[in-house]
Each structure stands twice: as structure tokens, then as C-alpha cells.
PDB file of C-alpha atoms in Angstrom:
ATOM      1  CA  ILE A 625     180.636 134.505  22.540  1.00 63.00           C
ATOM      2  CA  LEU A 626     181.076 134.226  26.287  1.00 74.00           C
ATOM      3  CA  ASN A 627     177.742 133.880  28.121  1.00 89.00           C
ATOM      4  CA  VAL A 628     176.198 134.118  31.792  1.00 95.00           C
ATOM      5  CA  GLU A 629     172.891 132.693  32.395  1.00 96.00           C
ATOM      6  CA  GLN A 630     170.962 133.414  35.872  1.00 97.00           C
ATOM      7  CA  SER A 631     168.025 131.717  36.914  1.00 96.00           C
ATOM      8  CA  PRO A 632     165.282 132.425  37.542  1.00 96.00           C
ATOM      9  CA  GLN A 633     164.781 136.200  36.491  1.00 95.00           C
ATOM     10  CA  SER A 634     162.477 136.878  39.651  1.00 96.00           C
ATOM     11  CA  LEU A 635     161.392 135.457  42.696  1.00 95.00           C
ATOM     12  CA  HIS A 636     158.861 135.964  45.301  1.00 97.00           C
ATOM     13  CA  VAL A 637     159.269 134.318  48.922  1.00 97.00           C
ATOM     14  CA  GLN A 638     157.534 134.482  52.627  1.00 97.00           C
ATOM     15  CA  GLU A 639     159.608 135.929  55.174  1.00 97.00           C
ATOM     16  CA  GLY A 640     161.248 132.884  56.865  1.00 97.00           C
ATOM     17  CA  ASP A 641     161.533 130.798  53.511  1.00 97.00           C
ATOM     18  CA  SER A 642     164.926 129.531  52.041  1.00 96.00           C
ATOM     19  CA  THR A 643     165.843 130.172  48.417  1.00 96.00           C
ATOM     20  CA  ASN A 644     168.223 129.591  45.941  1.00 95.00           C
ATOM     21  CA  PHE A 645     169.583 131.160  42.492  1.00 94.00           C
ATOM     22  CA  THR A 646     171.684 129.613  39.876  1.00 97.00           C
ATOM     23  CA  CYS A 647     174.653 130.987  37.490  1.00 97.00           C
ATOM     24  CA  SER A 648     175.981 129.379  34.619  1.00 97.00           C
ATOM     25  CA  PHE A 649     179.171 130.490  33.317  1.00 95.00           C
ATOM     26  CA  PRO A 650     181.346 129.211  30.422  1.00 91.00           C
ATOM     27  CA  SER A 651     183.946 126.751  32.037  1.00 84.00           C
ATOM     28  CA  SER A 652     186.914 128.104  30.036  1.00 84.00           C
ATOM     29  CA  ASN A 653     189.199 131.211  30.693  1.00 84.00           C
ATOM     30  CA  PHE A 654     187.942 131.326  34.314  1.00 88.00           C
ATOM     31  CA  TYR A 655     189.331 133.605  36.539  1.00 89.00           C
ATOM     32  CA  ALA A 656     187.092 134.481  39.305  1.00 92.00           C
ATOM     33  CA  LEU A 657     183.170 134.521  40.008  1.00 95.00           C
ATOM     34  CA  HIS A 658     181.393 137.441  41.685  1.00 96.00           C
ATOM     35  CA  TRP A 659     178.344 137.564  43.226  1.00 97.00           C
ATOM     36  CA  TYR A 660     176.890 141.039  43.729  1.00 97.00           C
ATOM     37  CA  ARG A 661     173.814 142.374  45.497  1.00 97.00           C
ATOM     38  CA  TRP A 662     172.254 145.678  44.369  1.00 97.00           C
ATOM     39  CA  GLU A 663     169.380 147.002  46.625  1.00 96.00           C
ATOM     40  CA  THR A 664     167.659 149.682  44.843  1.00 92.00           C
ATOM     41  CA  ALA A 665     168.703 153.055  45.054  1.00 90.00           C
ATOM     42  CA  LYS A 666     171.988 152.030  46.223  1.00 94.00           C
ATOM     43  CA  SER A 667     174.960 150.815  44.371  1.00 95.00           C
ATOM     44  CA  PRO A 668     175.969 146.995  43.774  1.00 96.00           C
ATOM     45  CA  GLU A 669     178.165 145.679  46.227  1.00 95.00           C
ATOM     46  CA  ALA A 670     180.269 142.473  46.329  1.00 95.00           C
ATOM     47  CA  LEU A 671     179.165 139.414  48.305  1.00 96.00           C
ATOM     48  CA  PHE A 672     181.624 136.598  47.522  1.00 96.00           C
ATOM     49  CA  VAL A 673     184.835 136.737  44.986  1.00 94.00           C
ATOM     50  CA  MET A 674     185.089 132.913  44.183  1.00 94.00           C
ATOM     51  CA  THR A 675     188.070 131.904  42.558  1.00 92.00           C
ATOM     52  CA  LEU A 676     189.084 128.080  43.230  1.00 92.00           C
ATOM     53  CA  ASN A 677     186.520 124.910  41.901  1.00 92.00           C
ATOM     54  CA  GLY A 678     184.620 123.677  45.418  1.00 93.00           C
ATOM     55  CA  ASP A 679     184.909 127.062  46.979  1.00 93.00           C
ATOM     56  CA  GLU A 680     181.988 127.558  49.445  1.00 96.00           C
ATOM     57  CA  LYS A 681     181.793 130.893  50.805  1.00 96.00           C
ATOM     58  CA  LYS A 682     179.367 132.115  53.509  1.00 97.00           C
ATOM     59  CA  LYS A 683     178.295 135.681  55.054  1.00 95.00           C
ATOM     60  CA  GLY A 684     175.722 134.951  57.513  1.00 96.00           C
ATOM     61  CA  ARG A 685     172.667 133.596  56.138  1.00 97.00           C
ATOM     62  CA  ILE A 686     174.075 133.670  52.408  1.00 97.00           C
ATOM     63  CA  SER A 687     176.208 131.223  51.089  1.00 98.00           C
ATOM     64  CA  ALA A 688     177.517 130.469  47.378  1.00 98.00           C
ATOM     65  CA  THR A 689     179.441 127.083  46.181  1.00 97.00           C
ATOM     66  CA  LEU A 690     181.480 127.324  42.357  1.00 97.00           C
ATOM     67  CA  ASN A 691     181.796 124.219  40.042  1.00 96.00           C
ATOM     68  CA  THR A 692     184.146 125.407  37.547  1.00 94.00           C
ATOM     69  CA  LYS A 693     184.333 122.497  35.649  1.00 93.00           C
ATOM     70  CA  GLU A 694     180.724 122.360  35.044  1.00 93.00           C
ATOM     71  CA  GLY A 695     180.546 126.011  34.897  1.00 94.00           C
ATOM     72  CA  TYR A 696     177.936 126.717  37.509  1.00 95.00           C
ATOM     73  CA  SER A 697     177.367 128.793  40.763  1.00 97.00           C
ATOM     74  CA  TYR A 698     174.746 128.668  43.591  1.00 98.00           C
ATOM     75  CA  LEU A 699     173.670 131.191  45.632  1.00 98.00           C
ATOM     76  CA  TYR A 700     171.652 130.477  48.589  1.00 97.00           C
ATOM     77  CA  ILE A 701     169.850 132.153  51.301  1.00 97.00           C
ATOM     78  CA  LYS A 702     168.428 130.765  54.523  1.00 97.00           C
ATOM     79  CA  GLY A 703     165.755 132.158  56.466  1.00 97.00           C
ATOM     80  CA  SER A 704     165.055 134.887  53.810  1.00 97.00           C
ATOM     81  CA  GLN A 705     164.266 138.308  55.397  1.00 97.00           C
ATOM     82  CA  PRO A 706     162.653 141.734  53.985  1.00 96.00           C
ATOM     83  CA  GLU A 707     166.181 143.242  54.036  1.00 96.00           C
ATOM     84  CA  ASP A 708     167.122 140.312  51.675  1.00 97.00           C
ATOM     85  CA  SER A 709     165.534 142.079  49.081  1.00 97.00           C
ATOM     86  CA  ALA A 710     167.548 142.994  45.980  1.00 97.00           C
ATOM     87  CA  THR A 711     168.777 142.084  42.519  1.00 97.00           C
ATOM     88  CA  TYR A 712     171.385 139.549  42.934  1.00 98.00           C
ATOM     89  CA  LEU A 713     174.331 139.797  39.881  1.00 97.00           C
ATOM     90  CA  CYS A 714     176.635 136.788  39.066  1.00 97.00           C
ATOM     91  CA  ALA A 715     179.754 138.261  36.761  1.00 95.00           C
ATOM     92  CA  PHE A 716     182.159 136.105  35.496  1.00 93.00           C
ATOM     93  CA  HIS A 717     185.867 137.334  35.369  1.00 89.00           C
ATOM     94  CA  THR A 718     188.052 136.102  32.545  1.00 84.00           C
ATOM     95  CA  GLY A 719     191.656 138.109  34.432  1.00 79.00           C
ATOM     96  CA  GLY A 720     192.387 141.640  32.669  1.00 78.00           C
ATOM     97  CA  PHE A 721     189.796 144.011  32.220  1.00 82.00           C
ATOM     98  CA  LYS A 722     186.795 141.516  31.259  1.00 83.00           C
ATOM     99  CA  THR A 723     183.990 141.000  33.276  1.00 90.00           C
ATOM    100  CA  ILE A 724     180.583 139.493  31.979  1.00 93.00           C
ATOM    101  CA  PHE A 725     177.405 139.768  33.787  1.00 95.00           C
ATOM    102  CA  GLY A 726     174.346 137.595  33.813  1.00 96.00           C
ATOM    103  CA  ALA A 727     171.045 139.676  33.856  1.00 95.00           C
ATOM    104  CA  GLY A 728     170.436 139.384  37.761  1.00 96.00           C
ATOM    105  CA  THR A 729     167.801 137.513  39.833  1.00 97.00           C
ATOM    106  CA  ARG A 730     165.225 139.918  41.435  1.00 97.00           C
ATOM    107  CA  LEU A 731     164.423 138.836  44.919  1.00 97.00           C
ATOM    108  CA  PHE A 732     161.428 140.056  46.595  1.00 97.00           C
ATOM    109  CA  VAL A 733     160.807 138.760  50.338  1.00 97.00           C
ATOM    110  CA  LYS A 734     157.242 139.844  52.074  1.00 96.00           C
ATOM    111  CA  ALA A 735     156.908 140.417  55.514  1.00 94.00           C
TER     112      ALA A 735
ATOM    113  CA  ASP B 248     184.400 154.067  53.878  1.00 65.00           C
ATOM    114  CA  VAL B 249     185.404 153.982  50.321  1.00 66.00           C
ATOM    115  CA  LYS B 250     183.412 155.511  47.674  1.00 91.00           C
ATOM    116  CA  VAL B 251     182.414 155.798  43.928  1.00 96.00           C
ATOM    117  CA  THR B 252     180.578 158.729  43.665  1.00 96.00           C
ATOM    118  CA  GLN B 253     178.625 159.728  40.160  1.00 96.00           C
ATOM    119  CA  SER B 254     177.459 163.456  39.776  1.00 90.00           C
ATOM    120  CA  SER B 255     174.298 162.844  39.122  1.00 90.00           C
ATOM    121  CA  ARG B 256     171.346 160.602  40.139  1.00 93.00           C
ATOM    122  CA  TYR B 257     168.748 161.549  37.489  1.00 96.00           C
ATOM    123  CA  LEU B 258     168.845 163.161  34.299  1.00 96.00           C
ATOM    124  CA  VAL B 259     166.632 164.282  31.238  1.00 97.00           C
ATOM    125  CA  LYS B 260     167.824 165.439  28.466  1.00 97.00           C
ATOM    126  CA  ARG B 261     166.755 166.456  24.830  1.00 97.00           C
ATOM    127  CA  THR B 262     167.798 164.368  21.926  1.00 97.00           C
ATOM    128  CA  GLY B 263     170.902 166.128  20.717  1.00 97.00           C
ATOM    129  CA  GLU B 264     172.157 167.270  23.653  1.00 97.00           C
ATOM    130  CA  LYS B 265     175.500 166.573  25.331  1.00 97.00           C
ATOM    131  CA  VAL B 266     175.923 164.723  28.428  1.00 97.00           C
ATOM    132  CA  PHE B 267     178.603 164.694  30.871  1.00 97.00           C
ATOM    133  CA  LEU B 268     178.115 161.760  33.700  1.00 97.00           C
ATOM    134  CA  GLU B 269     180.817 162.241  35.914  1.00 97.00           C
ATOM    135  CA  CYS B 270     182.255 159.400  38.232  1.00 97.00           C
ATOM    136  CA  VAL B 271     184.835 159.623  41.036  1.00 97.00           C
ATOM    137  CA  GLN B 272     186.665 157.205  43.434  1.00 97.00           C
ATOM    138  CA  ASP B 273     188.621 157.674  46.512  1.00 95.00           C
ATOM    139  CA  MET B 274     190.167 154.589  46.929  1.00 92.00           C
ATOM    140  CA  ASP B 275     193.604 155.126  44.340  1.00 92.00           C
ATOM    141  CA  HIS B 276     192.050 152.577  41.977  1.00 92.00           C
ATOM    142  CA  GLU B 277     193.918 151.893  38.714  1.00 92.00           C
ATOM    143  CA  ASN B 278     190.803 151.176  36.883  1.00 93.00           C
ATOM    144  CA  MET B 279     187.710 152.908  36.059  1.00 96.00           C
ATOM    145  CA  PHE B 280     184.683 151.659  34.086  1.00 96.00           C
ATOM    146  CA  TRP B 281     181.129 153.064  32.796  1.00 98.00           C
ATOM    147  CA  TYR B 282     178.673 150.179  32.489  1.00 97.00           C
ATOM    148  CA  ARG B 283     174.783 150.452  31.292  1.00 97.00           C
ATOM    149  CA  GLN B 284     172.090 148.285  32.381  1.00 96.00           C
ATOM    150  CA  ASP B 285     169.214 147.898  30.762  1.00 95.00           C
ATOM    151  CA  PRO B 286     166.019 145.594  31.581  1.00 91.00           C
ATOM    152  CA  GLY B 287     166.396 141.705  30.854  1.00 89.00           C
ATOM    153  CA  LEU B 288     170.081 142.281  30.186  1.00 92.00           C
ATOM    154  CA  GLY B 289     173.576 142.235  32.463  1.00 90.00           C
ATOM    155  CA  LEU B 290     175.697 145.331  32.400  1.00 94.00           C
ATOM    156  CA  ARG B 291     177.472 145.894  29.468  1.00 96.00           C
ATOM    157  CA  LEU B 292     180.480 147.750  29.576  1.00 96.00           C
ATOM    158  CA  ILE B 293     180.889 151.285  27.432  1.00 97.00           C
ATOM    159  CA  TYR B 294     183.978 152.242  28.328  1.00 97.00           C
ATOM    160  CA  PHE B 295     186.975 151.340  30.477  1.00 96.00           C
ATOM    161  CA  SER B 296     190.530 153.424  31.306  1.00 96.00           C
ATOM    162  CA  TYR B 297     193.528 151.539  33.181  1.00 93.00           C
ATOM    163  CA  ASP B 298     195.640 154.431  33.728  1.00 93.00           C
ATOM    164  CA  VAL B 299     195.446 158.538  33.537  1.00 94.00           C
ATOM    165  CA  LYS B 300     194.556 159.592  29.885  1.00 92.00           C
ATOM    166  CA  MET B 301     194.330 155.522  28.514  1.00 94.00           C
ATOM    167  CA  LYS B 302     191.116 154.761  27.665  1.00 95.00           C
ATOM    168  CA  GLU B 303     189.721 151.361  25.615  1.00 95.00           C
ATOM    169  CA  LYS B 304     186.864 150.360  24.267  1.00 96.00           C
ATOM    170  CA  GLY B 305     184.192 148.183  26.156  1.00 95.00           C
ATOM    171  CA  ASP B 306     181.367 146.108  24.222  1.00 93.00           C
ATOM    172  CA  ILE B 307     179.403 148.948  23.242  1.00 96.00           C
ATOM    173  CA  PRO B 308     181.071 152.265  22.879  1.00 97.00           C
ATOM    174  CA  GLU B 309     179.367 153.713  19.888  1.00 97.00           C
ATOM    175  CA  GLY B 310     177.949 157.376  20.689  1.00 96.00           C
ATOM    176  CA  TYR B 311     180.149 157.400  23.484  1.00 98.00           C
ATOM    177  CA  SER B 312     183.184 158.808  24.377  1.00 97.00           C
ATOM    178  CA  VAL B 313     185.313 159.194  27.552  1.00 97.00           C
ATOM    179  CA  SER B 314     187.928 161.180  29.647  1.00 97.00           C
ATOM    180  CA  ARG B 315     190.295 160.672  32.508  1.00 97.00           C
ATOM    181  CA  GLU B 316     192.728 163.569  32.964  1.00 96.00           C
ATOM    182  CA  LYS B 317     193.466 162.576  36.546  1.00 96.00           C
ATOM    183  CA  LYS B 318     193.174 159.175  38.150  1.00 96.00           C
ATOM    184  CA  GLU B 319     190.190 159.481  40.588  1.00 97.00           C
ATOM    185  CA  ARG B 320     187.916 161.118  37.919  1.00 97.00           C
ATOM    186  CA  PHE B 321     186.113 159.329  35.029  1.00 98.00           C
ATOM    187  CA  SER B 322     183.620 160.568  32.382  1.00 97.00           C
ATOM    188  CA  LEU B 323     181.199 159.450  30.023  1.00 98.00           C
ATOM    189  CA  ILE B 324     179.920 161.734  27.275  1.00 98.00           C
ATOM    190  CA  LEU B 325     176.978 161.457  24.899  1.00 97.00           C
ATOM    191  CA  GLU B 326     178.310 164.005  22.414  1.00 94.00           C
ATOM    192  CA  SER B 327     174.608 164.088  21.155  1.00 97.00           C
ATOM    193  CA  ALA B 328     172.402 161.858  23.208  1.00 97.00           C
ATOM    194  CA  SER B 329     169.801 159.806  21.277  1.00 97.00           C
ATOM    195  CA  THR B 330     166.591 157.928  22.831  1.00 97.00           C
ATOM    196  CA  ASN B 331     167.899 154.791  22.790  1.00 97.00           C
ATOM    197  CA  GLN B 332     170.913 155.731  25.195  1.00 98.00           C
ATOM    198  CA  THR B 333     167.994 156.036  28.076  1.00 98.00           C
ATOM    199  CA  SER B 334     169.433 154.035  30.536  1.00 97.00           C
ATOM    200  CA  MET B 335     170.884 153.497  33.905  1.00 97.00           C
ATOM    201  CA  TYR B 336     174.286 154.240  33.930  1.00 98.00           C
ATOM    202  CA  LEU B 337     176.779 152.778  36.529  1.00 98.00           C
ATOM    203  CA  CYS B 338     180.636 153.649  37.127  1.00 97.00           C
ATOM    204  CA  ALA B 339     182.941 150.855  38.887  1.00 96.00           C
ATOM    205  CA  SER B 340     186.338 150.971  39.911  1.00 95.00           C
ATOM    206  CA  SER B 341     188.850 148.199  40.427  1.00 92.00           C
ATOM    207  CA  LEU B 342     192.374 148.044  42.199  1.00 87.00           C
ATOM    208  CA  GLY B 343     194.269 147.208  39.229  1.00 79.00           C
ATOM    209  CA  GLY B 344     198.262 146.460  38.985  1.00 67.00           C
ATOM    210  CA  GLY B 345     197.992 142.937  38.558  1.00 62.00           C
ATOM    211  CA  LEU B 346     197.103 142.828  42.626  1.00 58.00           C
ATOM    212  CA  GLU B 347     193.413 142.085  42.223  1.00 68.00           C
ATOM    213  CA  THR B 348     190.500 139.387  41.533  1.00 78.00           C
ATOM    214  CA  GLY B 349     188.695 141.929  39.416  1.00 83.00           C
ATOM    215  CA  GLU B 350     185.979 142.691  42.462  1.00 89.00           C
ATOM    216  CA  LEU B 351     184.441 145.986  41.238  1.00 93.00           C
ATOM    217  CA  PHE B 352     183.285 148.998  43.620  1.00 95.00           C
ATOM    218  CA  PHE B 353     180.255 150.534  41.916  1.00 97.00           C
ATOM    219  CA  GLY B 354     178.465 153.987  42.319  1.00 97.00           C
ATOM    220  CA  GLU B 355     174.831 154.395  42.911  1.00 96.00           C
ATOM    221  CA  GLY B 356     174.289 154.973  39.397  1.00 96.00           C
ATOM    222  CA  SER B 357     172.852 157.954  36.929  1.00 97.00           C
ATOM    223  CA  ARG B 358     169.308 157.408  35.342  1.00 97.00           C
ATOM    224  CA  LEU B 359     169.482 159.183  32.379  1.00 97.00           C
ATOM    225  CA  THR B 360     166.256 159.893  30.334  1.00 98.00           C
ATOM    226  CA  VAL B 361     166.474 161.299  26.829  1.00 98.00           C
ATOM    227  CA  LEU B 362     163.109 162.695  25.380  1.00 96.00           C
TER     228      LEU B 362
END
């Protein structure tokens, strides 16, 4: 059974704190790893699509790394802001139509 | 701005009722999906479709059916709603045609409560 684990389940930080989350996924049948941000009352939106071992992607204050050999990805947020409050979903794509989602990390950033 | 639109944000239905959840995408995507999201669990795939009139079961198809009569529209049907189908339902689409990384484009979700 393919499983994607995310930790922590939830996180409360102060504005300005930097934080990171972990996504663990199977190290076989890898095609792509996706990070999505899901804000309350909105639709989940793709942050990063990562396909190569060693990939590092950055979008503003948010960055992500990928290690396909050991099956993990980290998402970093530098200087968290209240608008970063959201659920961050990790999704492991095996190619074809199969995407396996983690349960998400819920981030709360307090002003 | 590309969009996936779900017809209802919130629904309350009674046990045994037939429920239709509609989803429309304007990106000319080949693939469309229905997921449900429950607390503490990752999104779980109910059904997907890779072409008009084509449908495939996902991981949890029991109690659901789907319809894709037009490329842009994918409907989820609960023939006889039950309380364990109370959930958030997310529709998504992806490019398809072997030209993609699997990135999904989501609707805003439909929160269904079955009493």
C-alpha cells in the first residue's frame, strides 16, 4: 500500500517565525511530488511540482526540496505571515491517474 | 483565469435522498476527478474520467456513480445518501494526453451533510 505521511499535523507559529514541514513518500514508482496550499473557503492551489531528485524550488518566501532516493520532501516558509495560514498538502504522483495525498499540515500564523 | 467550478458549496440532505454534485472546468482538460476529504485523512479518489463517457473507479467508489457527457462537465451522484457520506467533496481536473506532471486544478469544494 502506497502511503504519504506529513508532519506535523498542525503548527502554530508567530508572525516572523520560519517553519518547515515534512512529507514522506514511497521511494519507488516515483513520477512527481506536488505541494498544494489550501486556504479556508478556497480551492487547493499548486505551489510546486517537483520531478527530479535534488530539486529545489522557490516561490517568494516559500521553498521546497526533494529527495526521491530516501523518499522525503521539505517545505520551508521563511518569515511566516498571517496570510500563510493554510493547510499544506503533499501529493505523490505515480504517473497515469494515480495521486496519493498526505493528510496535510495545518499552519496557523498569529499576528 | 482558469477555473474549476463546483455547483454547490454547501448542501444538507436527508438519508436516502439522491444527490448530484456538478463540476465544470474551462481549461479543456482531458482528465477529471472526484475526491472526498475527511478530517485526518488525505484526499481519497472516488472516481475519475479520462475522456467523455469514460469513467474509472478510484479507491472508494462504493455508494457513488459519475457521469461525463461533455468534456467540461463531470458529475458525482449519490444514489441514496447515507450519513457516512457526510464529507467535503473536491472536483479536480488535469491536462491529460501524456503531456502533464499530474498537477491537479481544484474546485472550491462542496460540503455535504447527510442527516
